[in-house]
XYZ file of C-alpha atoms in Angstrom:
760
model
C 0.000 0.000 0.000
C 1.346 3.397 -0.952
C 2.351 5.304 2.176
C 0.499 8.477 2.963
C 2.144 11.644 1.859
C 2.336 14.539 4.218
C -0.806 16.613 3.771
C 1.311 19.712 3.215
C 2.552 18.253 -0.078
C -1.019 18.185 -1.472
C -2.137 21.645 -0.315
C -1.424 25.134 -1.577
C 1.400 26.933 0.129
C -0.847 29.225 2.203
C -2.833 26.251 3.545
C 0.348 24.350 4.302
C 1.680 27.189 6.381
C -1.584 27.367 8.339
C -1.611 23.632 9.175
C 1.919 23.530 10.505
C 4.260 20.534 10.563
C 3.886 17.358 8.412
C 3.240 15.231 11.506
C 0.350 17.455 12.519
C -1.044 17.309 8.984
C -0.904 13.503 8.970
C -2.754 13.419 12.287
C -5.490 15.582 10.834
C -5.772 13.351 7.780
C -6.020 10.206 9.923
C -8.811 11.808 11.941
C -10.700 12.696 8.766
C -10.300 9.176 7.382
C -11.464 7.648 10.632
C -14.555 9.882 10.732
C -15.347 8.997 7.122
C -15.076 5.276 7.910
C -17.429 5.595 10.866
C -19.890 7.565 8.730
C -19.848 4.818 6.042
C -20.325 2.145 8.711
C -23.239 3.846 10.409
C -24.824 5.506 7.394
C -24.947 3.066 4.532
C -26.475 4.050 1.232
C -29.727 2.386 2.302
C -29.829 4.156 5.668
C -29.077 7.444 3.974
C -32.045 6.873 1.659
C -34.209 6.088 4.684
C -33.031 9.224 6.468
C -33.697 11.442 3.468
C -37.083 9.812 2.870
C -38.026 10.185 6.528
C -37.066 13.832 6.485
C -39.098 14.351 3.330
C -42.127 12.583 4.794
C -41.866 14.637 7.980
C -41.660 17.850 5.969
C -44.622 16.757 3.833
C -46.554 15.892 6.969
C -45.858 19.310 8.453
C -46.937 20.971 5.209
C -50.152 18.910 5.125
C -50.925 19.724 8.779
C -50.420 23.441 8.296
C -52.379 23.477 5.039
C -55.274 21.130 5.749
C -57.049 22.771 8.670
C -57.747 21.148 12.020
C -59.913 18.197 12.851
C -63.560 18.934 13.578
C -66.080 17.227 15.844
C -67.304 13.887 14.483
C -70.773 15.373 14.072
C -71.987 18.944 14.281
C -75.519 18.114 13.188
C -78.087 19.350 15.654
C -79.998 16.066 15.854
C -76.862 14.262 17.047
C -76.128 16.898 19.693
C -79.708 16.812 20.961
C -79.595 13.010 21.079
C -76.610 13.224 23.436
C -78.555 15.622 25.665
C -81.593 13.312 25.707
C -79.401 10.329 26.571
C -78.655 11.786 30.004
C -82.200 10.920 31.087
C -81.534 7.190 30.868
C -77.728 6.951 30.787
C -75.050 8.689 32.853
C -76.067 12.146 33.953
C -73.938 15.197 33.306
C -71.716 16.546 36.050
C -72.670 20.110 35.135
C -75.294 21.722 32.938
C -74.435 25.296 31.980
C -77.355 27.500 30.952
C -76.181 30.377 28.772
C -73.822 30.423 25.777
C -72.203 33.825 26.206
C -68.630 34.490 27.304
C -69.198 33.404 30.894
C -71.149 30.227 30.106
C -68.771 29.183 27.340
C -65.799 29.949 29.594
C -67.259 27.776 32.357
C -67.793 24.917 29.884
C -64.174 25.138 28.665
C -62.799 25.226 32.204
C -64.955 22.342 33.440
C -64.355 20.010 30.489
C -60.611 20.687 30.521
C -60.613 19.450 34.133
C -62.307 16.202 33.076
C -65.932 16.911 34.011
C -68.861 15.774 31.858
C -70.520 19.014 30.765
C -73.538 20.107 28.738
C -74.408 23.663 27.701
C -77.711 24.980 26.360
C -78.448 28.440 24.990
C -81.945 29.849 24.393
C -80.878 31.857 21.343
C -77.550 31.805 19.528
C -74.143 31.921 21.171
C -73.258 35.566 22.008
C -76.662 36.720 20.743
C -76.934 39.107 23.699
C -74.367 41.228 25.504
C -71.283 39.369 24.333
C -71.558 40.378 20.668
C -72.398 44.009 21.451
C -69.390 45.113 23.470
C -66.874 47.903 22.862
C -64.544 45.159 21.488
C -61.816 46.029 24.010
C -59.822 43.670 26.189
C -59.021 46.403 28.650
C -57.174 46.569 31.910
C -59.638 48.992 33.449
C -58.120 52.382 32.712
C -61.411 54.032 33.675
C -61.223 52.613 37.200
C -57.939 54.383 37.990
C -59.485 57.724 38.901
C -61.377 56.172 41.780
C -58.560 53.793 42.736
C -55.909 56.511 42.972
C -57.690 59.722 43.862
C -60.253 58.189 46.206
C -57.820 55.587 47.604
C -60.261 52.816 46.680
C -58.408 49.513 47.133
C -61.267 47.561 45.571
C -60.857 49.440 42.292
C -57.088 48.901 42.468
C -57.619 45.134 42.757
C -59.980 45.212 39.774
C -57.337 46.905 37.627
C -54.611 44.445 38.657
C -56.845 41.433 37.973
C -57.956 42.798 34.610
C -54.372 43.510 33.526
C -53.349 39.940 34.370
C -56.360 38.485 32.548
C -55.736 40.724 29.547
C -52.303 39.174 29.111
C -53.737 35.621 29.176
C -56.577 36.640 26.828
C -54.165 37.817 24.141
C -51.920 34.750 24.520
C -54.581 32.030 24.368
C -56.303 33.373 21.242
C -53.673 35.431 19.399
C -55.442 35.447 16.029
C -58.602 37.083 17.433
C -56.982 39.696 19.657
C -54.199 42.236 19.332
C -52.716 45.333 20.902
C -54.310 48.664 20.046
C -52.723 52.022 20.893
C -55.277 54.503 22.235
C -54.747 58.252 22.369
C -56.133 60.426 25.165
C -55.501 63.682 27.062
C -52.370 63.806 29.216
C -53.118 62.942 32.827
C -53.596 60.002 35.163
C -52.304 57.340 32.757
C -48.673 56.819 33.706
C -50.061 54.950 36.747
C -51.475 52.422 34.258
C -47.951 51.261 33.354
C -46.966 50.980 37.013
C -49.960 48.783 37.835
C -49.535 46.698 34.694
C -45.963 45.748 35.592
C -44.907 42.596 33.753
C -48.447 42.281 32.330
C -48.008 45.517 30.358
C -48.003 45.185 26.569
C -46.143 48.386 25.672
C -45.137 51.434 27.667
C -47.366 54.473 27.284
C -45.715 57.513 25.739
C -46.305 61.192 25.106
C -46.841 62.668 21.646
C -46.214 66.228 20.637
C -49.002 68.183 18.986
C -47.468 67.722 15.558
C -46.989 63.980 15.971
C -50.518 63.593 17.314
C -51.973 65.356 14.264
C -49.759 63.326 11.945
C -50.997 60.093 13.532
C -54.627 61.166 13.925
C -55.149 63.892 11.274
C -58.895 64.000 11.938
C -58.296 65.595 15.361
C -59.234 69.200 16.035
C -55.993 71.163 16.258
C -57.321 74.166 18.208
C -55.986 74.076 21.753
C -54.234 70.731 21.284
C -50.904 70.632 23.130
C -50.108 66.933 22.805
C -51.444 63.484 23.575
C -50.716 60.448 25.682
C -50.844 57.012 24.064
C -51.410 53.838 26.078
C -52.011 50.259 24.967
C -55.016 48.032 25.495
C -56.261 44.914 23.770
C -58.932 44.641 21.104
C -60.792 41.560 19.879
C -63.672 40.278 17.758
C -66.137 39.471 20.538
C -68.598 37.078 18.887
C -65.825 35.220 17.059
C -64.064 34.865 20.413
C -67.301 33.470 21.861
C -67.489 30.967 19.003
C -63.869 29.932 19.631
C -64.752 29.263 23.279
C -67.777 27.179 22.277
C -65.783 25.111 19.799
C -62.974 24.630 22.333
C -65.526 23.331 24.831
C -66.791 20.894 22.170
C -63.232 19.823 21.395
C -62.568 19.088 25.070
C -65.748 17.016 25.392
C -68.754 19.243 26.067
C -72.197 18.606 24.548
C -73.559 21.929 23.348
C -76.791 23.116 21.728
C -78.072 26.534 20.791
C -81.769 27.398 20.435
C -82.557 25.192 23.445
C -84.479 26.964 26.190
C -84.866 25.851 29.806
C -88.624 25.887 30.479
C -88.715 24.242 33.908
C -86.337 23.251 36.705
C -86.963 19.791 38.152
C -86.338 18.988 41.816
C -86.131 15.797 43.858
C -88.138 15.028 47.005
C -85.721 17.018 49.147
C -86.134 20.122 47.025
C -82.703 19.878 45.357
C -82.370 20.469 41.621
C -81.580 17.427 39.502
C -82.002 18.837 36.011
C -84.133 21.001 33.743
C -86.765 20.472 31.114
C -85.626 22.054 27.849
C -87.339 23.000 24.612
C -85.958 23.154 21.089
C -87.144 26.643 20.116
C -86.944 25.821 16.394
C -89.043 22.629 16.453
C -90.955 22.800 19.746
C -89.655 19.403 20.948
C -89.192 19.077 24.725
C -87.233 16.654 26.914
C -85.485 16.357 30.278
C -81.777 16.556 31.075
C -80.206 15.135 34.221
C -77.239 16.868 35.838
C -75.609 16.903 39.257
C -75.294 20.686 39.153
C -76.857 23.544 37.155
C -75.001 26.796 36.528
C -76.981 29.895 35.576
C -74.771 31.989 33.276
C -77.455 33.931 31.426
C -76.117 37.456 32.026
C -78.842 40.127 31.906
C -81.463 37.352 31.953
C -80.252 35.720 35.175
C -83.451 36.653 36.993
C -85.545 34.651 34.513
C -83.918 31.382 35.574
C -83.835 32.384 39.228
C -87.585 32.968 39.045
C -88.102 29.460 37.642
C -86.219 28.176 40.663
C -88.098 30.364 43.143
C -91.113 32.435 42.037
C -90.647 34.659 45.115
C -87.111 35.522 44.028
C -86.138 39.213 44.192
C -84.333 40.502 41.077
C -80.560 40.811 41.328
C -79.775 42.209 37.860
C -80.095 45.877 36.993
C -79.698 46.020 33.228
C -78.019 49.067 31.764
C -77.809 49.675 28.027
C -74.786 51.013 26.226
C -75.058 51.953 22.568
C -72.399 51.980 19.873
C -72.448 53.232 16.323
C -70.401 52.197 13.298
C -68.962 54.856 11.001
C -66.952 54.646 7.747
C -63.224 53.983 8.053
C -62.247 57.548 7.140
C -63.275 58.694 10.623
C -60.189 57.224 12.319
C -56.687 55.923 11.577
C -56.448 52.165 11.079
C -54.001 51.599 13.954
C -54.954 54.166 16.590
C -57.990 54.563 18.830
C -59.077 57.568 20.859
C -60.527 57.900 24.344
C -62.333 61.019 25.530
C -62.425 60.575 29.331
C -64.462 63.711 29.952
C -67.244 64.426 27.503
C -69.582 67.421 27.629
C -71.568 65.828 30.452
C -68.726 63.950 32.146
C -69.132 60.584 30.495
C -66.523 58.436 28.737
C -66.479 57.678 25.016
C -64.238 55.456 22.880
C -63.544 56.014 19.203
C -61.893 52.898 17.751
C -60.890 51.315 14.433
C -62.442 47.845 14.145
C -62.759 45.353 11.299
C -62.081 48.031 8.684
C -64.607 50.584 9.985
C -64.807 52.858 13.036
C -66.957 52.266 16.125
C -67.875 54.884 18.717
C -69.590 54.594 22.108
C -70.757 54.025 24.720
C -73.683 55.530 26.614
C -75.374 54.362 29.795
C -79.095 54.291 30.523
C -81.464 52.018 32.470
C -83.032 49.379 30.245
C -85.399 46.444 30.294
C -83.915 42.990 29.713
C -85.163 42.591 26.142
C -83.547 40.231 23.646
C -82.702 42.691 20.885
C -82.702 46.221 22.313
C -82.422 49.077 19.829
C -80.210 52.135 20.028
C -82.346 55.194 20.773
C -82.121 58.072 18.326
C -81.262 60.569 21.058
C -78.351 58.394 22.176
C -77.042 58.131 18.610
C -77.156 61.905 18.230
C -75.353 62.397 21.543
C -72.477 60.197 20.362
C -72.290 62.136 17.084
C -72.277 65.439 18.968
C -69.336 64.264 21.088
C -67.456 63.135 17.992
C -67.845 66.626 16.506
C -66.230 68.132 19.588
C -62.833 66.550 18.987
C -62.724 66.142 15.209
C -61.511 68.829 12.845
C -64.096 71.415 11.845
C -63.669 70.584 8.154
C -65.092 67.081 8.780
C -68.867 66.994 8.615
C -70.132 64.389 11.050
C -73.441 63.340 9.513
C -76.250 61.204 10.848
C -76.310 59.543 7.450
C -72.760 58.275 7.990
C -73.983 55.894 10.690
C -73.720 52.468 9.050
C -75.221 50.582 11.985
C -76.169 51.211 15.595
C -76.671 48.691 18.365
C -77.437 48.502 22.044
C -75.905 46.029 24.502
C -77.086 45.286 28.036
C -74.642 45.436 30.927
C -75.657 42.921 33.630
C -74.957 44.979 36.760
C -75.772 42.798 39.763
C -76.649 43.042 43.430
C -75.705 40.304 45.866
C -78.994 38.851 47.209
C -77.233 37.916 50.445
C -76.102 41.493 51.111
C -77.982 44.037 53.186
C -80.434 46.298 51.404
C -78.180 49.303 51.977
C -75.356 47.904 49.868
C -75.096 48.855 46.218
C -74.222 46.960 43.076
C -71.198 44.693 43.156
C -68.210 46.103 41.347
C -67.210 43.064 39.339
C -69.076 39.734 39.452
C -70.952 37.587 41.912
C -71.486 33.856 42.505
C -74.662 32.891 44.330
C -76.047 29.446 45.240
C -79.774 29.182 45.971
C -81.329 26.867 48.550
C -82.196 24.346 45.840
C -78.621 24.322 44.522
C -78.920 26.621 41.480
C -75.542 28.315 41.066
C -75.627 31.759 39.426
C -72.596 33.615 38.053
C -73.463 37.175 36.984
C -71.759 40.484 36.295
C -68.188 40.980 35.168
C -66.859 41.822 31.720
C -65.245 40.195 28.709
C -61.671 40.743 29.920
C -62.153 38.701 33.086
C -64.374 35.912 31.722
C -61.655 33.274 32.315
C -61.083 34.196 35.965
C -64.868 34.226 36.510
C -65.157 30.768 34.956
C -62.294 29.419 37.072
C -63.864 30.739 40.268
C -67.262 29.333 39.270
C -65.958 25.833 38.504
C -63.947 25.812 41.748
C -67.157 26.580 43.635
C -69.171 24.056 41.592
C -66.703 21.266 42.386
C -67.114 22.055 46.088
C -70.901 22.592 46.171
C -71.838 19.651 43.923
C -69.153 17.355 45.383
C -67.392 16.642 42.084
C -63.881 16.275 43.466
C -63.690 12.598 42.468
C -64.624 13.467 38.880
C -61.887 15.973 38.068
C -58.578 14.881 36.532
C -56.654 18.129 37.000
C -56.868 21.657 38.278
C -57.630 24.710 36.142
C -55.507 24.839 32.984
C -57.257 27.632 31.070
C -54.451 30.120 31.720
C -52.338 28.141 29.230
C -55.005 26.362 27.146
C -54.955 27.809 23.639
C -58.383 28.061 22.069
C -59.451 26.427 18.819
C -57.773 28.038 15.814
C -54.586 29.072 17.621
C -52.250 26.063 17.351
C -51.361 26.234 13.652
C -51.742 29.991 13.263
C -49.024 32.543 12.594
C -49.149 36.183 11.585
C -47.934 35.293 8.097
C -50.390 32.439 7.559
C -52.448 34.604 5.198
C -49.637 34.422 2.637
C -50.046 30.650 2.421
C -53.773 31.113 1.888
C -53.116 33.482 -1.009
C -50.561 31.164 -2.593
C -52.646 28.012 -2.309
C -56.162 29.281 -3.028
C -55.590 32.442 -5.053
C -57.383 34.756 -2.626
C -57.369 38.521 -2.494
C -54.979 39.793 0.179
C -57.778 41.513 2.108
C -59.811 38.298 2.146
C -56.849 36.141 3.190
C -55.994 38.450 6.090
C -59.618 38.509 7.179
C -59.850 34.704 7.207
C -56.551 34.320 9.044
C -57.459 36.904 11.693
C -60.972 35.555 12.312
C -60.617 31.776 11.955
C -56.985 31.123 12.808
C -55.757 27.774 11.491
C -59.343 26.839 10.587
C -59.157 29.312 7.715
C -57.777 26.448 5.619
C -61.057 24.580 6.024
C -63.062 27.688 5.107
C -61.003 28.021 1.935
C -61.645 24.390 1.013
C -65.325 25.343 0.797
C -64.673 28.427 -1.348
C -66.081 28.248 -4.861
C -64.072 29.381 -7.915
C -64.791 32.938 -9.009
C -64.373 32.210 -12.729
C -61.876 35.076 -12.923
C -58.146 35.165 -13.557
C -57.819 36.755 -10.102
C -58.927 36.097 -7.469
C -59.238 32.406 -8.278
C -61.365 31.479 -5.246
C -63.554 33.409 -2.863
C -66.939 34.805 -3.929
C -67.837 37.693 -1.638
C -71.168 38.222 0.100
C -70.663 41.969 -0.300
C -68.281 43.787 -2.581
C -67.558 46.220 0.269
C -66.340 43.651 2.812
C -64.116 40.521 2.724
C -66.781 38.023 3.847
C -67.155 34.983 1.602
C -70.049 32.734 0.686
C -67.846 29.884 1.920
C -68.100 31.285 5.443
C -71.849 30.667 5.384
C -71.346 26.979 4.628
C -68.572 26.727 7.204
C -70.754 28.370 9.874
C -73.558 25.877 9.229
C -71.355 22.789 9.079
C -68.839 23.515 11.820
C -70.082 26.383 14.023
C -73.726 25.464 14.706
C -75.290 28.377 12.777
C -79.064 27.815 12.592
C -80.409 31.166 11.350
C -79.388 33.778 8.807
C -78.749 36.296 11.586
C -76.328 33.833 13.210
C -74.191 34.181 10.100
C -74.670 37.860 9.285
C -74.321 39.187 12.842
C -72.160 36.739 14.804
C -70.175 34.273 12.633
C -69.435 37.178 10.317
C -69.879 40.763 11.553
C -71.530 42.276 8.494
C -74.658 43.479 10.335
C -72.480 45.305 12.872
C -70.268 46.894 10.227
C -72.951 47.928 7.745
C -76.548 46.869 8.254
C -77.514 47.867 4.709
C -74.801 45.574 3.327
C -76.238 42.805 5.504
C -79.676 43.401 3.973
C -78.121 43.205 0.509
C -76.467 39.872 1.355
C -79.506 38.390 3.104
C -81.202 36.652 0.107
C -77.966 34.909 -0.871
C -77.249 33.823 2.708
C -80.745 32.362 2.995
C -80.293 30.469 -0.286
C -76.975 28.949 0.865
C -78.355 27.967 4.275
C -81.460 26.500 2.653
C -79.197 24.344 0.517
C -77.201 23.213 3.566
C -80.144 22.678 5.935
C -82.841 21.665 3.442
C -85.181 24.522 4.300
C -88.670 24.700 2.888
C -90.055 27.758 1.138
C -92.015 28.713 4.260
C -88.859 28.473 6.398
C -87.032 30.763 3.964
C -89.867 33.290 4.218
C -89.695 33.053 8.017
C -85.944 33.723 7.933
C -86.541 36.723 5.707
C -89.058 38.198 8.142
C -87.064 37.456 11.300
C -83.852 38.823 9.833
C -85.454 42.105 8.779
C -86.879 42.515 12.276
C -83.419 41.924 13.754
C -81.842 44.426 11.365
C -84.219 47.074 12.677
C -82.566 46.612 16.088
C -79.244 47.288 14.346
C -80.311 50.705 13.103
C -82.258 49.847 9.959
C -85.736 51.403 9.982
C -88.459 52.430 7.503
C -89.455 56.016 6.796
C -93.190 55.447 6.730
C -95.154 52.386 5.757
C -98.530 53.015 4.166
C -100.809 50.032 4.970
C -101.054 47.506 2.171
C -104.525 46.504 0.951
C -105.788 43.331 2.705
C -105.894 41.502 -0.620
C -102.106 41.162 -0.552
C -100.701 38.176 1.284
C -98.396 38.633 4.233
C -95.544 36.876 2.414
C -95.903 39.338 -0.458
C -95.763 42.264 1.978
C -92.530 40.918 3.430
C -90.981 40.386 0.022
C -91.917 43.890 -1.125
C -90.347 45.228 2.044
C -87.080 43.483 1.170
C -87.301 44.621 -2.460
C -87.546 48.189 -1.219
C -84.581 47.548 1.051
C -82.427 46.085 -1.670
C -83.313 48.201 -4.667
C -85.131 51.246 -3.328
C -88.157 50.426 -5.456
C -91.773 51.215 -4.719
C -94.256 48.386 -5.041
C -98.023 48.854 -5.016
C -99.218 51.215 -2.338
C -96.576 50.118 0.160
C -93.711 52.541 0.206
C -90.702 52.022 2.496
C -87.076 53.072 2.365
C -84.475 50.917 4.088
C -81.296 52.813 3.412
C -79.512 56.068 3.835
C -81.148 59.053 2.216
C -81.854 58.958 -1.499
C -84.075 61.084 -3.694
C -86.753 59.492 -5.780
C -87.213 60.379 -9.460
C -88.683 63.878 -9.769
C -88.136 64.718 -6.100
C -85.257 67.125 -6.731
C -87.385 68.929 -9.317
C -90.160 69.314 -6.733
C -87.651 70.721 -4.250
C -86.347 73.191 -6.845
C -89.846 74.441 -7.614
C -90.531 75.017 -3.911
C -87.144 76.713 -3.480
C -87.615 79.101 -6.413
C -91.040 80.098 -5.094
C -89.451 81.655 -2.007
C -85.945 82.461 -3.297
C -84.488 85.940 -3.477
C -81.176 86.345 -5.298
C -81.093 82.545 -5.612
C -81.132 82.084 -1.829
C -83.718 81.604 0.878
C -83.572 82.452 4.532
C -82.735 79.606 6.934
C -85.796 80.599 8.954
C -87.985 80.061 5.874
C -86.622 76.641 4.921
C -88.852 74.680 7.262
C -91.893 76.611 6.013
C -90.922 75.810 2.428
C -90.669 72.128 3.283
C -94.183 72.102 4.719
C -95.391 72.491 1.117
C -93.295 69.593 -0.245
C -94.934 66.144 -0.136
C -93.072 63.852 2.242
C -91.607 66.690 4.326
C -94.786 67.930 5.999
C -94.002 66.301 9.343
C -90.421 67.523 9.707
C -90.029 68.794 13.270
C -88.276 71.974 14.348
C -85.998 69.817 16.531
C -84.829 67.706 13.578
C -84.415 70.803 11.429
C -82.232 72.541 14.023
C -80.171 69.370 14.416
C -79.582 69.148 10.651
C -78.583 72.823 10.436
C -75.965 72.239 13.114
C -74.839 68.986 11.504
C -74.300 70.763 8.172
C -72.610 73.749 9.821
C -75.365 76.174 8.729
C -76.658 77.143 12.185
C -75.062 80.605 11.988
C -76.029 81.236 8.360
C -78.799 83.662 7.452
C -79.515 82.075 4.073
C -78.666 79.068 1.896
C -78.457 78.487 -1.853
C -80.167 75.638 -3.696
C -77.330 73.124 -3.349
C -77.218 73.769 0.382
C -81.011 73.507 0.515
C -80.826 70.068 -1.133
C -78.124 69.032 1.360
C -80.442 70.020 4.212
C -83.290 68.019 2.671
C -81.073 64.957 2.236
C -79.899 65.154 5.831
C -83.485 65.513 7.020
C -84.368 62.281 5.251
C -81.456 60.594 7.025
C -82.374 61.726 10.529
C -86.155 61.660 10.237
C -86.703 58.180 8.852
C -87.971 56.852 12.154
C -90.308 58.310 14.732
C -88.819 57.366 18.063
C -89.977 58.323 21.542
C -87.469 60.916 22.634
C -85.615 60.194 25.849
C -85.366 62.922 28.410
C -81.957 64.501 28.035
C -81.672 64.675 31.792
C -81.837 60.879 32.047
C -79.659 60.303 28.986
C -76.898 62.554 30.224
C -76.485 60.972 33.631
C -72.818 60.603 34.437
C -71.632 56.972 34.369
C -70.096 55.994 37.714
C -66.561 54.661 37.291
C -67.491 51.325 38.850
C -70.225 50.838 36.217
C -68.445 52.122 33.149
C -66.825 48.842 32.147
C -69.154 46.217 33.533
C -70.276 43.591 31.104
C -69.809 45.497 27.871
């Protein structure tokens, strides 16, 4: 065998110098040869092929997992879910039955099932149909409580802020695709304490902006008197989508869940202890019994209804308070900055926030009855608009007609029934157990739903003696909700590349469905265009797809058109007119999925239009239709008017923002010219002119004065024809509904700090 040459003889001069002596080079070469021999021994050609193939299969598996969407429940059909509920009557009973499918009820179900308990949940309407879909959309640490905590040395308020800040951190970590940080601008005072209290739970440190930077960031602001701004960070989320994620997480961890199931009676044993309810399917009328060791009342503003079933002599514990919000076009605020006015004209607090591509503003506070779909009062809407005018630039006309939707949510403020009559409402939430064993959790707010659920399940385990049934303690502080595991901030790019979606649509799906967006896209029909390839929209104005309707029915328990348009998607909250436009198509898709009859489709049409009226959609005037017309035809004509602004028969209704009918502008011009002098008329004469124009006879002085101020004409002595037409258009926008006016004294009541964040 030829002896080895020194390595230096085979290397360039520079390398040889670096390696050193020939002996050292030979040692290096021997080491290399030995390593190569070991590699050949361990990694044969066959094993190398196996290793490469295994790596390829693993990579392919990862790609499939990230691009196929998550597993879904074996059956989401309602008949199968109801069969599991019925089975408790003859088979093993449930450990817990939760009544109420809002944030609190869904949170309790997630907590209990993740501990190993057998749980059922029933909801009278749809999940988040009440308070939980009508919030301010903030996951906030309680900035509004600081005034009382610091300046009144209120330790209770301090504890609320600390708890909320801790829960806010968990909220954003367990469902990252549905929640995010939002910087909020406000006047400079009292907020540096927020960072101190937040400590390690703080998202970002608040900072001060100069006047110029504030106007650059928020150019809509009024510059007069502005000296600067303070920016702090809070969380923002999509409330009803978050509620749906909680429901689906509860299902994933083992809960049996049904919406549109109402508790009609509470059954008791011979000792007077509850052993289960009688429930009714509100869509079919079927009734049956459910057996459970413990019943938890998590019905929010409607807690007293269930408590009254338990004890007819029960004294109410919930004092409902309504807070209204309005949606405005996106040009009213920057896309990445909110605004808080902590001291409005009457001392209340108002938020002005970008959300889902539009701008929302609110909230108010007024006593309210516990109705299912409360409507925003016209006086409250105008108050919010007036406050917006106060801090926006004078060259921005804040118009009533810019309100795309308006809704009212009920805050469930509660009183502890065990407290003395002199004590007021509880600041946060309350857990109460009746003599028969009905456990009620009421009060609180979205931010602290998880802590409320944990406390409730802890108490339920003790009261109902379920210690032997649990497998672990509470894990919800680290349990990531459905949609979070395979999600990343750049996931939308994969959706675009695989399905040929528009960027706006892909981002929307990623940020509202998380890793389940892949499954939504699998249901998306081809557009027939070169681009986008997939994704037919429900509305050209918003990124919602027809595929989302099918997904909501198949995988998210949607049973009605309003479930889809208001809560699985948020179209009704963003633009109620766009929701009306999409309604016929949504009904057609759901009819195809659920095999609806023609009568059921007509029922959905009627019910949806009634719901949209609670979202700010209302007729001008409806002239009674002759009795010869059928009711179904009346409903259809109503929708035709809504969709196309047409007039059918003698029924005339306008569901939309102001528009002039053919010939109406000519009629206005003739009336204007009759009173005009030098092509202008006096502002004091305008209302008299309108009294002679058909359709304007009932315009009130109050509405007229409001429109003058809205248009900026209140100090003008006269207006020209174009300005006259603008006034008429605005009058049509603000006068389309005759509402009982609320007393301004009641409306303008200052919101106590301890009430200002409760529940909504």
